[in-house]
mmCIF file of N, CA and C in Angstrom:
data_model
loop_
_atom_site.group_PDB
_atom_site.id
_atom_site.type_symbol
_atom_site.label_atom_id
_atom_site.label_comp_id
_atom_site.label_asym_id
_atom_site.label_seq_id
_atom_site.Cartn_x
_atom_site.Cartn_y
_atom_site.Cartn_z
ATOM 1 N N UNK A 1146 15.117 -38.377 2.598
ATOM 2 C CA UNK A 1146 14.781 -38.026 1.224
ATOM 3 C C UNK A 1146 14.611 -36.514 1.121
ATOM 4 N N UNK A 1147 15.395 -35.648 -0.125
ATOM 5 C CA UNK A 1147 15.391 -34.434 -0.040
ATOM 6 C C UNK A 1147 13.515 -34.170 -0.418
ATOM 7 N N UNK A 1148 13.124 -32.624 -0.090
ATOM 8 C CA UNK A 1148 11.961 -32.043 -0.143
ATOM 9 C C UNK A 1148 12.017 -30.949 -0.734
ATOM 10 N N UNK A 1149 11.363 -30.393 -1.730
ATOM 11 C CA UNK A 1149 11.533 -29.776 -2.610
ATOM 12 C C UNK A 1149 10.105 -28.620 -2.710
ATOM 13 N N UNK A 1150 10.587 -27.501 -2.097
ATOM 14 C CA UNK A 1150 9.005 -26.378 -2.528
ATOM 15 C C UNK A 1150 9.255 -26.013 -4.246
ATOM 16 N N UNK A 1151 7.821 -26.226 -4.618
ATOM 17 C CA UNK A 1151 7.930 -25.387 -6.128
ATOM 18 C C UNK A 1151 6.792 -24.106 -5.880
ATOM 19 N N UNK A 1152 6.731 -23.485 -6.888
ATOM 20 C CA UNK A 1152 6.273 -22.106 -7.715
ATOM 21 C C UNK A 1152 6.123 -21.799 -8.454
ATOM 22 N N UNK A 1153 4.947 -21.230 -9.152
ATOM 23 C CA UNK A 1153 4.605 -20.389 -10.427
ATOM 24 C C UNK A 1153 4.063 -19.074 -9.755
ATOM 25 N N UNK A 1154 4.444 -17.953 -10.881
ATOM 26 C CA UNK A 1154 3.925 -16.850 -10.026
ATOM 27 C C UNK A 1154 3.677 -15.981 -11.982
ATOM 28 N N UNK A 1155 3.386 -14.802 -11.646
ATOM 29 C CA UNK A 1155 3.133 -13.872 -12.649
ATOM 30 C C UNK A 1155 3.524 -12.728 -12.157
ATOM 31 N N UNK A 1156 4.755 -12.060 -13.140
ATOM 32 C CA UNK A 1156 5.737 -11.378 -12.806
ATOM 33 C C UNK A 1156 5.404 -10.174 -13.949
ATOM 34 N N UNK A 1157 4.668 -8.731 -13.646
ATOM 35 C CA UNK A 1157 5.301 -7.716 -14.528
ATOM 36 C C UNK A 1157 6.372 -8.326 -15.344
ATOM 37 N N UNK A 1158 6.228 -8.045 -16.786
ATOM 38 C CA UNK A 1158 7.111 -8.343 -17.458
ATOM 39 C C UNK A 1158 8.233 -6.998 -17.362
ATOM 40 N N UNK A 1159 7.664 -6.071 -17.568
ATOM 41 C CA UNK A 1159 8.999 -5.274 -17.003
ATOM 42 C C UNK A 1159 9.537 -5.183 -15.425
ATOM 43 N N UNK A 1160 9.173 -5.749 -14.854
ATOM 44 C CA UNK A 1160 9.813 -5.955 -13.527
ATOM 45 C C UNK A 1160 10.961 -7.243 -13.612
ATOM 46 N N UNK A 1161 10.880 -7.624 -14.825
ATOM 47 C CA UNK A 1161 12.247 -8.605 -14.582
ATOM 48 C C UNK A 1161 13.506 -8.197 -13.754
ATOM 49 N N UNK A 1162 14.193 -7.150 -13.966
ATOM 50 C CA UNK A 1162 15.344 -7.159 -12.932
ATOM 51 C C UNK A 1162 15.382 -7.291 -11.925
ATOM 52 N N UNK A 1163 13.924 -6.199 -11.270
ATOM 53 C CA UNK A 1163 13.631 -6.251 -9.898
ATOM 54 C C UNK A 1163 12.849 -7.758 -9.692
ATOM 55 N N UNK A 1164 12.781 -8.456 -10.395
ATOM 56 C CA UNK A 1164 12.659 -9.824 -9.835
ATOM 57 C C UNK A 1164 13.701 -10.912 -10.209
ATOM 58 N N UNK A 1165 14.849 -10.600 -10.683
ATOM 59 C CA UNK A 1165 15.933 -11.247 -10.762
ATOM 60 C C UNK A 1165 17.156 -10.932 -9.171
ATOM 61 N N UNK A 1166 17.134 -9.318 -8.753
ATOM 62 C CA UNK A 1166 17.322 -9.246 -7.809
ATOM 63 C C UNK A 1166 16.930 -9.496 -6.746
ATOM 64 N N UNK A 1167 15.601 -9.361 -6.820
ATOM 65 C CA UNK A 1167 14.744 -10.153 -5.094
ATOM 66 C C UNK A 1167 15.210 -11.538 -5.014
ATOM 67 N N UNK A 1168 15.328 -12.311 -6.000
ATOM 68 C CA UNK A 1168 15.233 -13.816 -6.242
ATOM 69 C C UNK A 1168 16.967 -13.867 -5.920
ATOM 70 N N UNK A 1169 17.791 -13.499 -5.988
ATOM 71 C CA UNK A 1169 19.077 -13.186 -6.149
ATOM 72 C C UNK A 1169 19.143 -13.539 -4.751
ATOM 73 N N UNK A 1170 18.830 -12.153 -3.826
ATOM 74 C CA UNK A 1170 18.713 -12.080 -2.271
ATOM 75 C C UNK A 1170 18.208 -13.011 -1.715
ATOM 76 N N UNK A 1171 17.003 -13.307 -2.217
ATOM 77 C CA UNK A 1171 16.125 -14.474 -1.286
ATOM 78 C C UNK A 1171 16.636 -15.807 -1.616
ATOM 79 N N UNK A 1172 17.709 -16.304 -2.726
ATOM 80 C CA UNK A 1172 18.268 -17.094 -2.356
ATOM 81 C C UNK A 1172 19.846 -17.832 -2.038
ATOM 82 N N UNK A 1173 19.669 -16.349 -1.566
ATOM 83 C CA UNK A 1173 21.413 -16.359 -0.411
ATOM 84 C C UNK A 1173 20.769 -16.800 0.443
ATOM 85 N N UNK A 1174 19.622 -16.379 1.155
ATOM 86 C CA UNK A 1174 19.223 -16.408 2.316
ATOM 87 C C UNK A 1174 18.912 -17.534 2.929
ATOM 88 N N UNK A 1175 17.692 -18.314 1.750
ATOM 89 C CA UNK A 1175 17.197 -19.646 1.366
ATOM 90 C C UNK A 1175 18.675 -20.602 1.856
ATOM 91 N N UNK A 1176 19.787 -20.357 1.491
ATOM 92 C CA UNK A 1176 20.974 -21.285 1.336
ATOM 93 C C UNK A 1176 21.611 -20.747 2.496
ATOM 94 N N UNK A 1177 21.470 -19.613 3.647
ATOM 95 C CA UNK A 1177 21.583 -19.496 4.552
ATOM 96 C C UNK A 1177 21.572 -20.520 5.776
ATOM 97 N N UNK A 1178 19.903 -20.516 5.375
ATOM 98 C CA UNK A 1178 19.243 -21.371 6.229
ATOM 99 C C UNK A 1178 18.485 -22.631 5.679
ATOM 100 N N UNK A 1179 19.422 -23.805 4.755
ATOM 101 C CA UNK A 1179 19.422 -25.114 4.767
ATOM 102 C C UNK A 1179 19.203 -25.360 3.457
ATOM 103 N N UNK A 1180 18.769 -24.505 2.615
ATOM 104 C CA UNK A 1180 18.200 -24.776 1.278
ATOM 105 C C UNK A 1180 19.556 -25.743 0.636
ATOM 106 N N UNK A 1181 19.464 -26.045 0.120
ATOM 107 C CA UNK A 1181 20.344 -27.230 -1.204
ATOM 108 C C UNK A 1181 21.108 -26.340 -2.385
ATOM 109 N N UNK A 1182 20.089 -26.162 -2.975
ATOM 110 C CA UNK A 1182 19.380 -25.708 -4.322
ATOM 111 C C UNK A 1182 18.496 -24.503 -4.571
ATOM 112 N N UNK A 1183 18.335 -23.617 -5.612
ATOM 113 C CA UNK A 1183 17.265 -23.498 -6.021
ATOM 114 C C UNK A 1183 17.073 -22.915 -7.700
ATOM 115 N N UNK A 1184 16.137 -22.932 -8.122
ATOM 116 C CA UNK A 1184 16.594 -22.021 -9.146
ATOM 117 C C UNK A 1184 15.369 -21.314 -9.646
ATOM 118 N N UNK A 1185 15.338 -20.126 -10.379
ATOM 119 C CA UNK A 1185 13.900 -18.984 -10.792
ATOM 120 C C UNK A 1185 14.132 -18.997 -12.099
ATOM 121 N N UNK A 1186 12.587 -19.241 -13.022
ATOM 122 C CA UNK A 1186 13.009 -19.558 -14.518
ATOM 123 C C UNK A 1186 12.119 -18.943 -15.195
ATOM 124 N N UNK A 1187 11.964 -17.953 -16.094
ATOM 125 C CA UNK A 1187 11.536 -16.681 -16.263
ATOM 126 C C UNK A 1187 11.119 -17.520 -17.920
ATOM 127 N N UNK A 1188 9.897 -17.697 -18.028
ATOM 128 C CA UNK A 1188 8.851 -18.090 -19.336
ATOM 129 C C UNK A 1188 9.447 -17.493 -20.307
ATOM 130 N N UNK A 1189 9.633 -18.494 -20.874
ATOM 131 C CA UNK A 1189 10.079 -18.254 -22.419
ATOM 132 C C UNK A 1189 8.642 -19.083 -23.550
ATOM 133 N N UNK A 1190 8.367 -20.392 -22.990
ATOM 134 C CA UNK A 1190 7.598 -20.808 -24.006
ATOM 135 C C UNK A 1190 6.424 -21.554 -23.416
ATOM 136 N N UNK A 1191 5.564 -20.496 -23.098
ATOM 137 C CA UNK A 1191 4.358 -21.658 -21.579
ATOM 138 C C UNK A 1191 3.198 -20.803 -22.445
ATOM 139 N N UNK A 1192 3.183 -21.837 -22.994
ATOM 140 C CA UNK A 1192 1.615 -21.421 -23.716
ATOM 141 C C UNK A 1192 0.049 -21.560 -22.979
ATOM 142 N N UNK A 1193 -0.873 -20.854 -23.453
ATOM 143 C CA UNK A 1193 -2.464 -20.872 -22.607
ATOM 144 C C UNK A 1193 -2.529 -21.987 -22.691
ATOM 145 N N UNK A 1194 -3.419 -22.630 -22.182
ATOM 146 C CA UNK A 1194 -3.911 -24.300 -22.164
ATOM 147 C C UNK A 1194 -5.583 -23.921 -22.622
ATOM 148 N N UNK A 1195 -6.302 -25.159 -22.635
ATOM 149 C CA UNK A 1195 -7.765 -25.121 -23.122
ATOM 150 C C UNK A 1195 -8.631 -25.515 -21.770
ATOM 151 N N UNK A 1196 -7.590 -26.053 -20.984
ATOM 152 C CA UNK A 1196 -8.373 -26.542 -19.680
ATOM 153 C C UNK A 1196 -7.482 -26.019 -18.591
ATOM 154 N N UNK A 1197 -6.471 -25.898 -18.800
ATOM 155 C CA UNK A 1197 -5.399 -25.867 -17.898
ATOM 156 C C UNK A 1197 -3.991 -25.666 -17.806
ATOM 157 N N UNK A 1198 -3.263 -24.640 -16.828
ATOM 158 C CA UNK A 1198 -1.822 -24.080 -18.148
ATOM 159 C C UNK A 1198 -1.556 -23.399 -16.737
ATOM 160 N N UNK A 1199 -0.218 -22.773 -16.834
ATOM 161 C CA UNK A 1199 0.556 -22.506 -16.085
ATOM 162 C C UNK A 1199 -0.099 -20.601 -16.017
ATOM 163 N N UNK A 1200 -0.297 -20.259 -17.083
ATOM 164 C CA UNK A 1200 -0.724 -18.991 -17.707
ATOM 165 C C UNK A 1200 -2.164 -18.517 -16.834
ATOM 166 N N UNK A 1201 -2.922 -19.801 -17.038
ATOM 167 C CA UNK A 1201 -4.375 -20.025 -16.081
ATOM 168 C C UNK A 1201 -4.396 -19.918 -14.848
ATOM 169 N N UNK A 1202 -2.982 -20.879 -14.592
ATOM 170 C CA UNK A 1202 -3.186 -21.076 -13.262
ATOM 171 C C UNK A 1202 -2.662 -19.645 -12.117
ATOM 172 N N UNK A 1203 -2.243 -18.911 -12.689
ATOM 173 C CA UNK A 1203 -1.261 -17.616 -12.396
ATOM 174 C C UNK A 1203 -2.272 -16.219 -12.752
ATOM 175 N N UNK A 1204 -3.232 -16.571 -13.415
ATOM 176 C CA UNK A 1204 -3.992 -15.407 -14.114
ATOM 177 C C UNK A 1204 -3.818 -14.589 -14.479
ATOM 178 N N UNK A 1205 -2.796 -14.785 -15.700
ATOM 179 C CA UNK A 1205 -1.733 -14.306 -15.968
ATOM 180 C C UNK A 1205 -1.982 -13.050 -16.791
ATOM 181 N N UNK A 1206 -1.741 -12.207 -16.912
ATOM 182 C CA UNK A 1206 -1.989 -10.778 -17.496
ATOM 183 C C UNK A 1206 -1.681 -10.553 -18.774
ATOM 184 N N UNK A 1207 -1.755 -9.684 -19.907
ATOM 185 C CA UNK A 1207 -1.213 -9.363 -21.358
ATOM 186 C C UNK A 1207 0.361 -8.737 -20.769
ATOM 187 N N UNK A 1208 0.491 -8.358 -19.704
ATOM 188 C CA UNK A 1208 1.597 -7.524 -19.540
ATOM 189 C C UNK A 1208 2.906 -8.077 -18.449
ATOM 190 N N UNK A 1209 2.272 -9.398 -18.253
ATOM 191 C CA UNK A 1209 3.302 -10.440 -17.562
ATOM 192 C C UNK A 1209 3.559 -11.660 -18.073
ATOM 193 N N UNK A 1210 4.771 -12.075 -17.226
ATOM 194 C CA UNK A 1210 5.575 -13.392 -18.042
ATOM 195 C C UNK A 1210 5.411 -14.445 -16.996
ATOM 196 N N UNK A 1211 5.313 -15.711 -16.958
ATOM 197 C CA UNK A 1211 4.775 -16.930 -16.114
ATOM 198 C C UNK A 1211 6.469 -17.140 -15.136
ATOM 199 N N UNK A 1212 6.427 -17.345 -14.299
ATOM 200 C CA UNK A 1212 8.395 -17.285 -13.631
ATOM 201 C C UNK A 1212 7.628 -18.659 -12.925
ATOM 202 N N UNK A 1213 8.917 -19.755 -12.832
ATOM 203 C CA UNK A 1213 8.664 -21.215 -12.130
ATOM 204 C C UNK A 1213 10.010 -21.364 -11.648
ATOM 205 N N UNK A 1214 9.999 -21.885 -10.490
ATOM 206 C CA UNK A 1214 11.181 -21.783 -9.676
ATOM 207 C C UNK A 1214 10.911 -23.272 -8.531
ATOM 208 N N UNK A 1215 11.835 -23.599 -7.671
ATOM 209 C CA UNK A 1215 12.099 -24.387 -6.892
ATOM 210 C C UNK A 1215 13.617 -24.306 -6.340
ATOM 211 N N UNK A 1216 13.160 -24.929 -4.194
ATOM 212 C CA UNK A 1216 13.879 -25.056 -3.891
ATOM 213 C C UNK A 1216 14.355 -26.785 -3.464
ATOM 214 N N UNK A 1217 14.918 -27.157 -3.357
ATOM 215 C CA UNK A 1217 15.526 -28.576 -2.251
ATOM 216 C C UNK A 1217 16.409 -28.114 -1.212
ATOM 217 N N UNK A 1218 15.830 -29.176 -0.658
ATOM 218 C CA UNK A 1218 16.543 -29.106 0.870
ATOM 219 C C UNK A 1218 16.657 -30.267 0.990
ATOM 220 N N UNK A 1219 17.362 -30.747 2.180
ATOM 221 C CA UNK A 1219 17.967 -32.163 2.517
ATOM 222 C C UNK A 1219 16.871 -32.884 2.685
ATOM 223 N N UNK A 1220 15.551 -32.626 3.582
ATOM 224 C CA UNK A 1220 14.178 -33.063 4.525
ATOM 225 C C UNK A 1220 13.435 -31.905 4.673
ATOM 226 N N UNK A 1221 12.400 -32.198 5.258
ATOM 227 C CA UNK A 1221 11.232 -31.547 5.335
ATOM 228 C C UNK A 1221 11.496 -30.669 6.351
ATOM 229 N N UNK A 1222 12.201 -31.747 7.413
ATOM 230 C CA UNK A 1222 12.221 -30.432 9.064
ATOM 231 C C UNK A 1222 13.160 -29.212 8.327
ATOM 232 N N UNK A 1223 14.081 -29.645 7.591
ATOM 233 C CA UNK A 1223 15.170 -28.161 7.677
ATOM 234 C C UNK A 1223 14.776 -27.249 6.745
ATOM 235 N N UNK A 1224 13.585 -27.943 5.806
ATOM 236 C CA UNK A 1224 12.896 -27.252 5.112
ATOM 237 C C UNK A 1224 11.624 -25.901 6.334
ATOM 238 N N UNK A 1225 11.186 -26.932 7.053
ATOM 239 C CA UNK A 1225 10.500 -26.500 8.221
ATOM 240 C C UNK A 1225 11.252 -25.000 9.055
ATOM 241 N N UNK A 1226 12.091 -25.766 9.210
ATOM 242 C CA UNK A 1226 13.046 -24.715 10.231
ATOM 243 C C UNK A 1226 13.574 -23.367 8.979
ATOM 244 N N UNK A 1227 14.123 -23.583 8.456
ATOM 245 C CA UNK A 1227 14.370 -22.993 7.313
ATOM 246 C C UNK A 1227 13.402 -21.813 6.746
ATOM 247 N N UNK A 1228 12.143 -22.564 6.390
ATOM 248 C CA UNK A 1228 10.691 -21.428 6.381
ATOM 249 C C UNK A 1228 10.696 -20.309 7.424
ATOM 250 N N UNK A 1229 10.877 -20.736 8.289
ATOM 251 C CA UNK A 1229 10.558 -20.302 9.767
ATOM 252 C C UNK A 1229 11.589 -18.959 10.196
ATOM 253 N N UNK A 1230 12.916 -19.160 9.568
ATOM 254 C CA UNK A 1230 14.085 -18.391 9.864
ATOM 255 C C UNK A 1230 13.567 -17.457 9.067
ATOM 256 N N UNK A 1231 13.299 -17.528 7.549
ATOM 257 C CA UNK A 1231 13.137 -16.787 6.424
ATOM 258 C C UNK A 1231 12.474 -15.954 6.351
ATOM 259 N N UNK A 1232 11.108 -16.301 7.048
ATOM 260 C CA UNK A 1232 10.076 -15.386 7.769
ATOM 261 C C UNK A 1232 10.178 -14.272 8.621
ATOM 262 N N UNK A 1233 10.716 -15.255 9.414
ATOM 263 C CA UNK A 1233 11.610 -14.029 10.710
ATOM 264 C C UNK A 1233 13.064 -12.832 10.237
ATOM 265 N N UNK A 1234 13.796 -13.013 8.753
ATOM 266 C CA UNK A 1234 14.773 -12.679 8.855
ATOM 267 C C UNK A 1234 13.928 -11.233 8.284
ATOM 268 N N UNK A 1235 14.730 -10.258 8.933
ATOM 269 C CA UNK A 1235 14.366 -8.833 8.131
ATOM 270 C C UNK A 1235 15.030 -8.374 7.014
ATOM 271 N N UNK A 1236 15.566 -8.931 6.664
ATOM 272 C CA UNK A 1236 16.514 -8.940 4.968
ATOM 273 C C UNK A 1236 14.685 -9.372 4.337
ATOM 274 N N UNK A 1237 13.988 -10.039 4.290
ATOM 275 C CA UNK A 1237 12.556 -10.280 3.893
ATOM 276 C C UNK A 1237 11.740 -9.612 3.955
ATOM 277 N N UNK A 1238 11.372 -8.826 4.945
ATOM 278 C CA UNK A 1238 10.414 -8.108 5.305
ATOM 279 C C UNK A 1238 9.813 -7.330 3.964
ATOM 280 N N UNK A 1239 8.826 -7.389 3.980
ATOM 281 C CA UNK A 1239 8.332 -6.371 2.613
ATOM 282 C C UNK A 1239 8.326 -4.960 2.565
ATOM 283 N N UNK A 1240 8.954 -4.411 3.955
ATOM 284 C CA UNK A 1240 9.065 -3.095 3.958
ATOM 285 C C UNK A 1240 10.628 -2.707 3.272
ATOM 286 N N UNK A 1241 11.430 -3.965 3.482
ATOM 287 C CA UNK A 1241 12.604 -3.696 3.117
ATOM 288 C C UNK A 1241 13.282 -4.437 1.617
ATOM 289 N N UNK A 1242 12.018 -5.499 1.453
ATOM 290 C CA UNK A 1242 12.222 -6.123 -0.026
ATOM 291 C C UNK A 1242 11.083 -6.689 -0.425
ATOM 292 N N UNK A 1243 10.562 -5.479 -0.603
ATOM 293 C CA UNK A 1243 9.144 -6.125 -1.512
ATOM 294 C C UNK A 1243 9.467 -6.626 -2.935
ATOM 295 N N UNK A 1244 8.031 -8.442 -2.879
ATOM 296 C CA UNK A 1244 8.242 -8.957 -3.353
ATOM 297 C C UNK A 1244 7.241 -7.942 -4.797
ATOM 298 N N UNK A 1245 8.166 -8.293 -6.158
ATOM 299 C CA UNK A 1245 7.611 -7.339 -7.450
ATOM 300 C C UNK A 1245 6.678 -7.702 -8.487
ATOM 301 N N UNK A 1246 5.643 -8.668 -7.631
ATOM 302 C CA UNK A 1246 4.749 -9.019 -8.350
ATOM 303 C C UNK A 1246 3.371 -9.547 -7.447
ATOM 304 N N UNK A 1247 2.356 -9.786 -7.890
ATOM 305 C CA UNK A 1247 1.307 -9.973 -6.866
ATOM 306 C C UNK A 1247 1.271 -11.045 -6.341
ATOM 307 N N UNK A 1248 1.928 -11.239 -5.055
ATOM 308 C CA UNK A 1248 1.797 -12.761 -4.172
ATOM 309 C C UNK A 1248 0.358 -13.407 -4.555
ATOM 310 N N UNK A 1249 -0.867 -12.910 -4.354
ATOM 311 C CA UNK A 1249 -1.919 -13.557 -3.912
ATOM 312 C C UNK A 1249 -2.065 -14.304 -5.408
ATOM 313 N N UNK A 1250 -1.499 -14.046 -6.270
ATOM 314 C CA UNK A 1250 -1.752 -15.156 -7.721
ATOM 315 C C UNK A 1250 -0.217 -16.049 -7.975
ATOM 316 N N UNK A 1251 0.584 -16.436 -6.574
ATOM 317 C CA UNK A 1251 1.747 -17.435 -6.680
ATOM 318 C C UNK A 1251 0.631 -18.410 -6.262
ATOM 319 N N UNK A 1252 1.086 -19.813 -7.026
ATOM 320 C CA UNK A 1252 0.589 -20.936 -6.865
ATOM 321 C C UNK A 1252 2.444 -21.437 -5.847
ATOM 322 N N UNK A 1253 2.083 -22.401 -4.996
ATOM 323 C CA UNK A 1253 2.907 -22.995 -4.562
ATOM 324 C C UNK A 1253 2.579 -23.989 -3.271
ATOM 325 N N UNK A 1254 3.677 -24.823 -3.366
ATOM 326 C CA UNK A 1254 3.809 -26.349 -2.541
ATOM 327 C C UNK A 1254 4.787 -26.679 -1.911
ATOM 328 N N UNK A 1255 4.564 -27.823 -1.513
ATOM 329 C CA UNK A 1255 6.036 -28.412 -1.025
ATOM 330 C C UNK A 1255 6.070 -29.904 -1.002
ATOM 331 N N UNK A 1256 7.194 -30.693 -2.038
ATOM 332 C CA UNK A 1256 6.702 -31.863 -2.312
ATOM 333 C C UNK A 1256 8.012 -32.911 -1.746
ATOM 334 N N UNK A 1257 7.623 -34.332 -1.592
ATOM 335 C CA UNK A 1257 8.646 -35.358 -1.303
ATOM 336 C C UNK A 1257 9.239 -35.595 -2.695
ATOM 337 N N UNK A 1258 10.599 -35.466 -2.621
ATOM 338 C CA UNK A 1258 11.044 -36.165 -3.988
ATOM 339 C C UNK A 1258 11.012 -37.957 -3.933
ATOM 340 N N UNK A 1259 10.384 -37.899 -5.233
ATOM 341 C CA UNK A 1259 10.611 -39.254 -5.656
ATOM 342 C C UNK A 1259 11.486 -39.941 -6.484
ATOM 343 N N UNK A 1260 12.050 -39.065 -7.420
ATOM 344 C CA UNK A 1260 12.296 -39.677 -8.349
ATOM 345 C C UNK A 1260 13.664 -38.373 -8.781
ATOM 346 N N UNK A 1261 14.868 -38.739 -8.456
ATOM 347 C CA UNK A 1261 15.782 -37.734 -9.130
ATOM 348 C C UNK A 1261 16.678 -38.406 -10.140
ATOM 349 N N UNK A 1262 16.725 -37.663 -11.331
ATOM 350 C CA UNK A 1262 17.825 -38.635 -12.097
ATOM 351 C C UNK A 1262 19.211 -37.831 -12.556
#
């Protein structure tokens, strides 16, 4: 059964290009090493919530836009192995492609698919 990491993050809204290009690179790379799929989807209509929201969950700024993305992979191991390469590859490294928005407010997982239609 394929396995699927997701993401929300909070992206400078003017950093869109430079996060259309990182995302560009990182998923040649991703599809390098086993990925399926993926795709990065830049908020158009993700409104605050009263309890709970994508906006909340990202802590999200007046001056950024909510970005939700996902990858699939075949299984978990090549998802596993895959992580592992991605880490190690220096095309990643943040000295050489820093990521253009603040990691420490990405929410993210990695889930079993259940249900594809």
């Amino acid at each position: 059964m394929s396995y699927v990491d997701g993401f929300i993050a909070a992206v400078p809204t003017a950093n869109r290009e430079k996060f259309k290009k990182h995302a560009e690179i990182a998923a040649a790379i991703f599809k390098e090493n086993g990925a399926l799929s993926l795709a990065e989807c830049w908020g158009e209509d993700v409104p605050e919530g009263k309890v709970t929201s994508f906006p909340m969950a990202v802590k999200l700024k007046e001056d950024e836009t909510v970005v939700f993305g996902w990858i699939i992979w075949p299984d978990k191991a090549t998802r596993n192995a895959g992580m592992e390469k991605m880490m190690k590859d220096p095309r990643t490294q943040p000295d050489v492609s820093p990521i253009p928005f603040d990691g420490q407010r990405m929410v993210f997982g990695g889930f079993e698919l259940l249900v594809k239609a």
